[in-house]
Amino acid sequence: MKLTLDTSWWTRYRSSANNPDLDPNFVFPQAVPSLASGQFPAIPRTNDDLTPDDHIQAIANTAGFHMPTIEQGGNSLYPSMAQRANSVEVLRILLSIGPTETMHFQTWSDKAGNAPPLRDPTNGLEFPDLNSPPFGGETFQTNLIMPEPCPFLSRSLPPCSIIRPTETKGVAMGVVNFLTAMGLFLGQPRAFFELLQGLAADADAATRNGA
């Protein structure tokens, strides 16, 4: 009910020049800057949220962007953690769930592209026209579901279409911090965060064959 969404995945997966694994300090532009700078509902809270029309549509748009924002995290998390797995069983789990996350991300990113441009008169949340500058064109077509080719492993190699990022250092804690900053866990007790951070710290401490 109070989400702050990082929609930079929209431009990250369309970038042909930058990869967060190779360019960790590069700032990818937000698709919907307003969503990254406030707290907005992705579900009607009361009947009052059913009007005016642009308000309930903004709630639907927020939900439409919330889902791929979540899924792009899993899209990267599973191949990242697979690089640290020693157990064949754990590796099997990661390699089985990871592609499903990618299928979810492709589906929901396509749906997010259908969000109509509007301004919510109740809170100022604005959804831009994603088919107009600075977006639009072949690279930013709203039904694009495949990542554009970008540098991978080394800039000396040809660009290729990949999941990104897949750097393993601090990935589990990064996901916890990402979901917390989104507002997904508002209202949870301190013990919840302590447990979550402990699990993430253990995951980040895992090594592959002692390496």
mmCIF file with all atom_site columns, C-alpha atoms in Angstrom, residues 75-189:
data_model
loop_
_atom_site.group_PDB
_atom_site.id
_atom_site.type_symbol
_atom_site.label_atom_id
_atom_site.label_alt_id
_atom_site.label_comp_id
_atom_site.label_asym_id
_atom_site.label_entity_id
_atom_site.label_seq_id
_atom_site.pdbx_PDB_ins_code
_atom_site.Cartn_x
_atom_site.Cartn_y
_atom_site.Cartn_z
_atom_site.occupancy
_atom_site.B_iso_or_equiv
_atom_site.pdbx_formal_charge
_atom_site.auth_seq_id
_atom_site.auth_comp_id
_atom_site.auth_asym_id
_atom_site.auth_atom_id
_atom_site.pdbx_PDB_model_num
ATOM 1   C CA . ASN A 1 75  ? 15.833 -12.841 -12.554 1.00 0.00 ? 75  ASN A CA 1
ATOM 2   C CA . SER A 1 76  ? 19.347 -11.921 -11.367 1.00 0.00 ? 76  SER A CA 1
ATOM 3   C CA . LEU A 1 77  ? 19.332 -13.535 -7.915  1.00 0.00 ? 77  LEU A CA 1
ATOM 4   C CA . TYR A 1 78  ? 19.136 -17.181 -8.975  1.00 0.00 ? 78  TYR A CA 1
ATOM 5   C CA . PRO A 1 79  ? 21.992 -17.217 -11.521 1.00 0.00 ? 79  PRO A CA 1
ATOM 6   C CA . SER A 1 80  ? 24.053 -15.152 -9.083  1.00 0.00 ? 80  SER A CA 1
ATOM 7   C CA . MET A 1 81  ? 23.541 -17.549 -6.179  1.00 0.00 ? 81  MET A CA 1
ATOM 8   C CA . ALA A 1 82  ? 24.023 -20.596 -8.423  1.00 0.00 ? 82  ALA A CA 1
ATOM 9   C CA . GLN A 1 83  ? 27.644 -19.529 -8.814  1.00 0.00 ? 83  GLN A CA 1
ATOM 10  C CA . ARG A 1 84  ? 28.128 -20.043 -5.051  1.00 0.00 ? 84  ARG A CA 1
ATOM 11  C CA . ALA A 1 85  ? 26.368 -23.410 -4.690  1.00 0.00 ? 85  ALA A CA 1
ATOM 12  C CA . ASN A 1 86  ? 28.347 -26.510 -3.724  1.00 0.00 ? 86  ASN A CA 1
ATOM 13  C CA . SER A 1 87  ? 25.399 -28.863 -3.298  1.00 0.00 ? 87  SER A CA 1
ATOM 14  C CA . VAL A 1 88  ? 24.112 -30.376 -6.532  1.00 0.00 ? 88  VAL A CA 1
ATOM 15  C CA . GLU A 1 89  ? 20.624 -30.375 -5.004  1.00 0.00 ? 89  GLU A CA 1
ATOM 16  C CA . VAL A 1 90  ? 20.814 -26.654 -4.217  1.00 0.00 ? 90  VAL A CA 1
ATOM 17  C CA . LEU A 1 91  ? 22.171 -25.988 -7.701  1.00 0.00 ? 91  LEU A CA 1
ATOM 18  C CA . ARG A 1 92  ? 19.261 -27.935 -9.185  1.00 0.00 ? 92  ARG A CA 1
ATOM 19  C CA . ILE A 1 93  ? 16.786 -25.840 -7.193  1.00 0.00 ? 93  ILE A CA 1
ATOM 20  C CA . LEU A 1 94  ? 18.387 -22.566 -8.266  1.00 0.00 ? 94  LEU A CA 1
ATOM 21  C CA . LEU A 1 95  ? 18.624 -23.556 -11.919 1.00 0.00 ? 95  LEU A CA 1
ATOM 22  C CA . SER A 1 96  ? 15.003 -24.747 -11.909 1.00 0.00 ? 96  SER A CA 1
ATOM 23  C CA . ILE A 1 97  ? 13.466 -21.671 -10.260 1.00 0.00 ? 97  ILE A CA 1
ATOM 24  C CA . GLY A 1 98  ? 15.631 -19.080 -12.024 1.00 0.00 ? 98  GLY A CA 1
ATOM 25  C CA . PRO A 1 99  ? 14.193 -19.561 -15.536 1.00 0.00 ? 99  PRO A CA 1
ATOM 26  C CA . THR A 1 100 ? 10.690 -19.309 -14.090 1.00 0.00 ? 100 THR A CA 1
ATOM 27  C CA . GLU A 1 101 ? 11.562 -15.906 -12.646 1.00 0.00 ? 101 GLU A CA 1
ATOM 28  C CA . THR A 1 102 ? 12.746 -14.843 -16.097 1.00 0.00 ? 102 THR A CA 1
ATOM 29  C CA . MET A 1 103 ? 9.462  -15.987 -17.648 1.00 0.00 ? 103 MET A CA 1
ATOM 30  C CA . HIS A 1 104 ? 7.591  -13.966 -15.021 1.00 0.00 ? 104 HIS A CA 1
ATOM 31  C CA . PHE A 1 105 ? 9.755  -10.922 -15.725 1.00 0.00 ? 105 PHE A CA 1
ATOM 32  C CA . GLN A 1 106 ? 9.205  -11.127 -19.484 1.00 0.00 ? 106 GLN A CA 1
ATOM 33  C CA . THR A 1 107 ? 5.436  -11.417 -19.047 1.00 0.00 ? 107 THR A CA 1
ATOM 34  C CA . TRP A 1 108 ? 5.118  -8.617  -16.532 1.00 0.00 ? 108 TRP A CA 1
ATOM 35  C CA . SER A 1 109 ? 7.485  -6.238  -18.309 1.00 0.00 ? 109 SER A CA 1
ATOM 36  C CA . ASP A 1 110 ? 5.289  -6.618  -21.389 1.00 0.00 ? 110 ASP A CA 1
ATOM 37  C CA . LYS A 1 111 ? 2.209  -5.827  -19.281 1.00 0.00 ? 111 LYS A CA 1
ATOM 38  C CA . ALA A 1 112 ? 3.908  -2.798  -17.688 1.00 0.00 ? 112 ALA A CA 1
ATOM 39  C CA . GLY A 1 113 ? 4.428  -1.425  -21.186 1.00 0.00 ? 113 GLY A CA 1
ATOM 40  C CA . ASN A 1 114 ? 0.636  -1.175  -21.506 1.00 0.00 ? 114 ASN A CA 1
ATOM 41  C CA . ALA A 1 115 ? 0.361  1.333   -18.639 1.00 0.00 ? 115 ALA A CA 1
ATOM 42  C CA . PRO A 1 116 ? -1.404 4.389   -20.097 1.00 0.00 ? 116 PRO A CA 1
ATOM 43  C CA . PRO A 1 117 ? 0.255  7.785   -19.549 1.00 0.00 ? 117 PRO A CA 1
ATOM 44  C CA . LEU A 1 118 ? -1.514 9.880   -16.921 1.00 0.00 ? 118 LEU A CA 1
ATOM 45  C CA . ARG A 1 119 ? -1.172 12.065  -13.842 1.00 0.00 ? 119 ARG A CA 1
ATOM 46  C CA . ASP A 1 120 ? -2.940 11.039  -10.644 1.00 0.00 ? 120 ASP A CA 1
ATOM 47  C CA . PRO A 1 121 ? -4.811 14.170  -9.460  1.00 0.00 ? 121 PRO A CA 1
ATOM 48  C CA . THR A 1 122 ? -4.816 12.953  -5.847  1.00 0.00 ? 122 THR A CA 1
ATOM 49  C CA . ASN A 1 123 ? -1.071 12.594  -5.278  1.00 0.00 ? 123 ASN A CA 1
ATOM 50  C CA . GLY A 1 124 ? 0.792  13.829  -8.374  1.00 0.00 ? 124 GLY A CA 1
ATOM 51  C CA . LEU A 1 125 ? 2.028  10.381  -9.440  1.00 0.00 ? 125 LEU A CA 1
ATOM 52  C CA . GLU A 1 126 ? 2.818  10.649  -13.136 1.00 0.00 ? 126 GLU A CA 1
ATOM 53  C CA . PHE A 1 127 ? 3.226  7.898   -15.709 1.00 0.00 ? 127 PHE A CA 1
ATOM 54  C CA . PRO A 1 128 ? 4.992  9.113   -18.858 1.00 0.00 ? 128 PRO A CA 1
ATOM 55  C CA . ASP A 1 129 ? 4.286  8.044   -22.413 1.00 0.00 ? 129 ASP A CA 1
ATOM 56  C CA . LEU A 1 130 ? 6.822  5.253   -22.817 1.00 0.00 ? 130 LEU A CA 1
ATOM 57  C CA . ASN A 1 131 ? 6.516  5.483   -26.594 1.00 0.00 ? 131 ASN A CA 1
ATOM 58  C CA . SER A 1 132 ? 7.749  9.097   -26.664 1.00 0.00 ? 132 SER A CA 1
ATOM 59  C CA . PRO A 1 133 ? 11.178 10.710  -26.020 1.00 0.00 ? 133 PRO A CA 1
ATOM 60  C CA . PRO A 1 134 ? 13.332 10.123  -24.091 1.00 0.00 ? 134 PRO A CA 1
ATOM 61  C CA . PHE A 1 135 ? 11.930 6.643   -24.708 1.00 0.00 ? 135 PHE A CA 1
ATOM 62  C CA . GLY A 1 136 ? 10.258 5.263   -27.802 1.00 0.00 ? 136 GLY A CA 1
ATOM 63  C CA . GLY A 1 137 ? 11.887 3.869   -30.918 1.00 0.00 ? 137 GLY A CA 1
ATOM 64  C CA . GLU A 1 138 ? 13.001 0.300   -31.595 1.00 0.00 ? 138 GLU A CA 1
ATOM 65  C CA . THR A 1 139 ? 15.108 -0.079  -28.435 1.00 0.00 ? 139 THR A CA 1
ATOM 66  C CA . PHE A 1 140 ? 12.364 1.166   -26.131 1.00 0.00 ? 140 PHE A CA 1
ATOM 67  C CA . GLN A 1 141 ? 9.330  -0.410  -27.766 1.00 0.00 ? 141 GLN A CA 1
ATOM 68  C CA . THR A 1 142 ? 6.929  -1.167  -24.947 1.00 0.00 ? 142 THR A CA 1
ATOM 69  C CA . ASN A 1 143 ? 6.404  -4.826  -25.881 1.00 0.00 ? 143 ASN A CA 1
ATOM 70  C CA . LEU A 1 144 ? 10.133 -5.626  -25.848 1.00 0.00 ? 144 LEU A CA 1
ATOM 71  C CA . ILE A 1 145 ? 10.685 -8.728  -23.690 1.00 0.00 ? 145 ILE A CA 1
ATOM 72  C CA . MET A 1 146 ? 14.208 -9.755  -24.693 1.00 0.00 ? 146 MET A CA 1
ATOM 73  C CA . PRO A 1 147 ? 17.235 -7.953  -23.208 1.00 0.00 ? 147 PRO A CA 1
ATOM 74  C CA . GLU A 1 148 ? 19.191 -5.923  -25.734 1.00 0.00 ? 148 GLU A CA 1
ATOM 75  C CA . PRO A 1 149 ? 22.793 -7.133  -26.309 1.00 0.00 ? 149 PRO A CA 1
ATOM 76  C CA . CYS A 1 150 ? 25.298 -5.460  -23.999 1.00 0.00 ? 150 CYS A CA 1
ATOM 77  C CA . PRO A 1 151 ? 28.913 -5.971  -22.855 1.00 0.00 ? 151 PRO A CA 1
ATOM 78  C CA . PHE A 1 152 ? 29.431 -9.170  -20.868 1.00 0.00 ? 152 PHE A CA 1
ATOM 79  C CA . LEU A 1 153 ? 32.489 -10.492 -18.963 1.00 0.00 ? 153 LEU A CA 1
ATOM 80  C CA . SER A 1 154 ? 34.807 -8.173  -20.898 1.00 0.00 ? 154 SER A CA 1
ATOM 81  C CA . ARG A 1 155 ? 34.403 -5.245  -23.255 1.00 0.00 ? 155 ARG A CA 1
ATOM 82  C CA . SER A 1 156 ? 36.868 -7.003  -25.542 1.00 0.00 ? 156 SER A CA 1
ATOM 83  C CA . LEU A 1 157 ? 34.128 -9.536  -26.357 1.00 0.00 ? 157 LEU A CA 1
ATOM 84  C CA . PRO A 1 158 ? 31.147 -8.896  -28.653 1.00 0.00 ? 158 PRO A CA 1
ATOM 85  C CA . PRO A 1 159 ? 27.908 -7.751  -26.936 1.00 0.00 ? 159 PRO A CA 1
ATOM 86  C CA . CYS A 1 160 ? 25.337 -10.426 -26.201 1.00 0.00 ? 160 CYS A CA 1
ATOM 87  C CA . SER A 1 161 ? 21.825 -10.663 -24.775 1.00 0.00 ? 161 SER A CA 1
ATOM 88  C CA . ILE A 1 162 ? 22.101 -11.703 -21.125 1.00 0.00 ? 162 ILE A CA 1
ATOM 89  C CA . ILE A 1 163 ? 20.566 -11.591 -17.662 1.00 0.00 ? 163 ILE A CA 1
ATOM 90  C CA . ARG A 1 164 ? 22.077 -8.681  -15.751 1.00 0.00 ? 164 ARG A CA 1
ATOM 91  C CA . PRO A 1 165 ? 23.473 -8.211  -13.213 1.00 0.00 ? 165 PRO A CA 1
ATOM 92  C CA . THR A 1 166 ? 24.882 -11.607 -12.128 1.00 0.00 ? 166 THR A CA 1
ATOM 93  C CA . GLU A 1 167 ? 27.711 -10.436 -9.857  1.00 0.00 ? 167 GLU A CA 1
ATOM 94  C CA . THR A 1 168 ? 27.682 -12.618 -6.723  1.00 0.00 ? 168 THR A CA 1
ATOM 95  C CA . LYS A 1 169 ? 29.264 -10.326 -4.104  1.00 0.00 ? 169 LYS A CA 1
ATOM 96  C CA . GLY A 1 170 ? 26.634 -9.189  -1.612  1.00 0.00 ? 170 GLY A CA 1
ATOM 97  C CA . VAL A 1 171 ? 23.779 -10.248 -3.863  1.00 0.00 ? 171 VAL A CA 1
ATOM 98  C CA . ALA A 1 172 ? 21.548 -11.726 -1.126  1.00 0.00 ? 172 ALA A CA 1
ATOM 99  C CA . MET A 1 173 ? 21.851 -8.709  1.167   1.00 0.00 ? 173 MET A CA 1
ATOM 100 C CA . GLY A 1 174 ? 21.349 -6.497  -1.862  1.00 0.00 ? 174 GLY A CA 1
ATOM 101 C CA . VAL A 1 175 ? 17.999 -8.170  -2.500  1.00 0.00 ? 175 VAL A CA 1
ATOM 102 C CA . VAL A 1 176 ? 16.953 -7.731  1.139   1.00 0.00 ? 176 VAL A CA 1
ATOM 103 C CA . ASN A 1 177 ? 17.878 -4.044  1.038   1.00 0.00 ? 177 ASN A CA 1
ATOM 104 C CA . PHE A 1 178 ? 16.105 -3.637  -2.311  1.00 0.00 ? 178 PHE A CA 1
ATOM 105 C CA . LEU A 1 179 ? 12.844 -5.143  -1.081  1.00 0.00 ? 179 LEU A CA 1
ATOM 106 C CA . THR A 1 180 ? 13.025 -3.206  2.198   1.00 0.00 ? 180 THR A CA 1
ATOM 107 C CA . ALA A 1 181 ? 13.578 0.119   0.421   1.00 0.00 ? 181 ALA A CA 1
ATOM 108 C CA . MET A 1 182 ? 10.608 -0.684  -1.807  1.00 0.00 ? 182 MET A CA 1
ATOM 109 C CA . GLY A 1 183 ? 8.342  -0.621  1.247   1.00 0.00 ? 183 GLY A CA 1
ATOM 110 C CA . LEU A 1 184 ? 7.318  -4.251  0.886   1.00 0.00 ? 184 LEU A CA 1
ATOM 111 C CA . PHE A 1 185 ? 7.983  -5.013  4.563   1.00 0.00 ? 185 PHE A CA 1
ATOM 112 C CA . LEU A 1 186 ? 6.509  -1.898  6.211   1.00 0.00 ? 186 LEU A CA 1
ATOM 113 C CA . GLY A 1 187 ? 5.056  -2.792  9.606   1.00 0.00 ? 187 GLY A CA 1
ATOM 114 C CA . GLN A 1 188 ? 7.105  -5.947  10.137  1.00 0.00 ? 188 GLN A CA 1
ATOM 115 C CA . PRO A 1 189 ? 8.708  -6.345  13.611  1.00 0.00 ? 189 PRO A CA 1
#
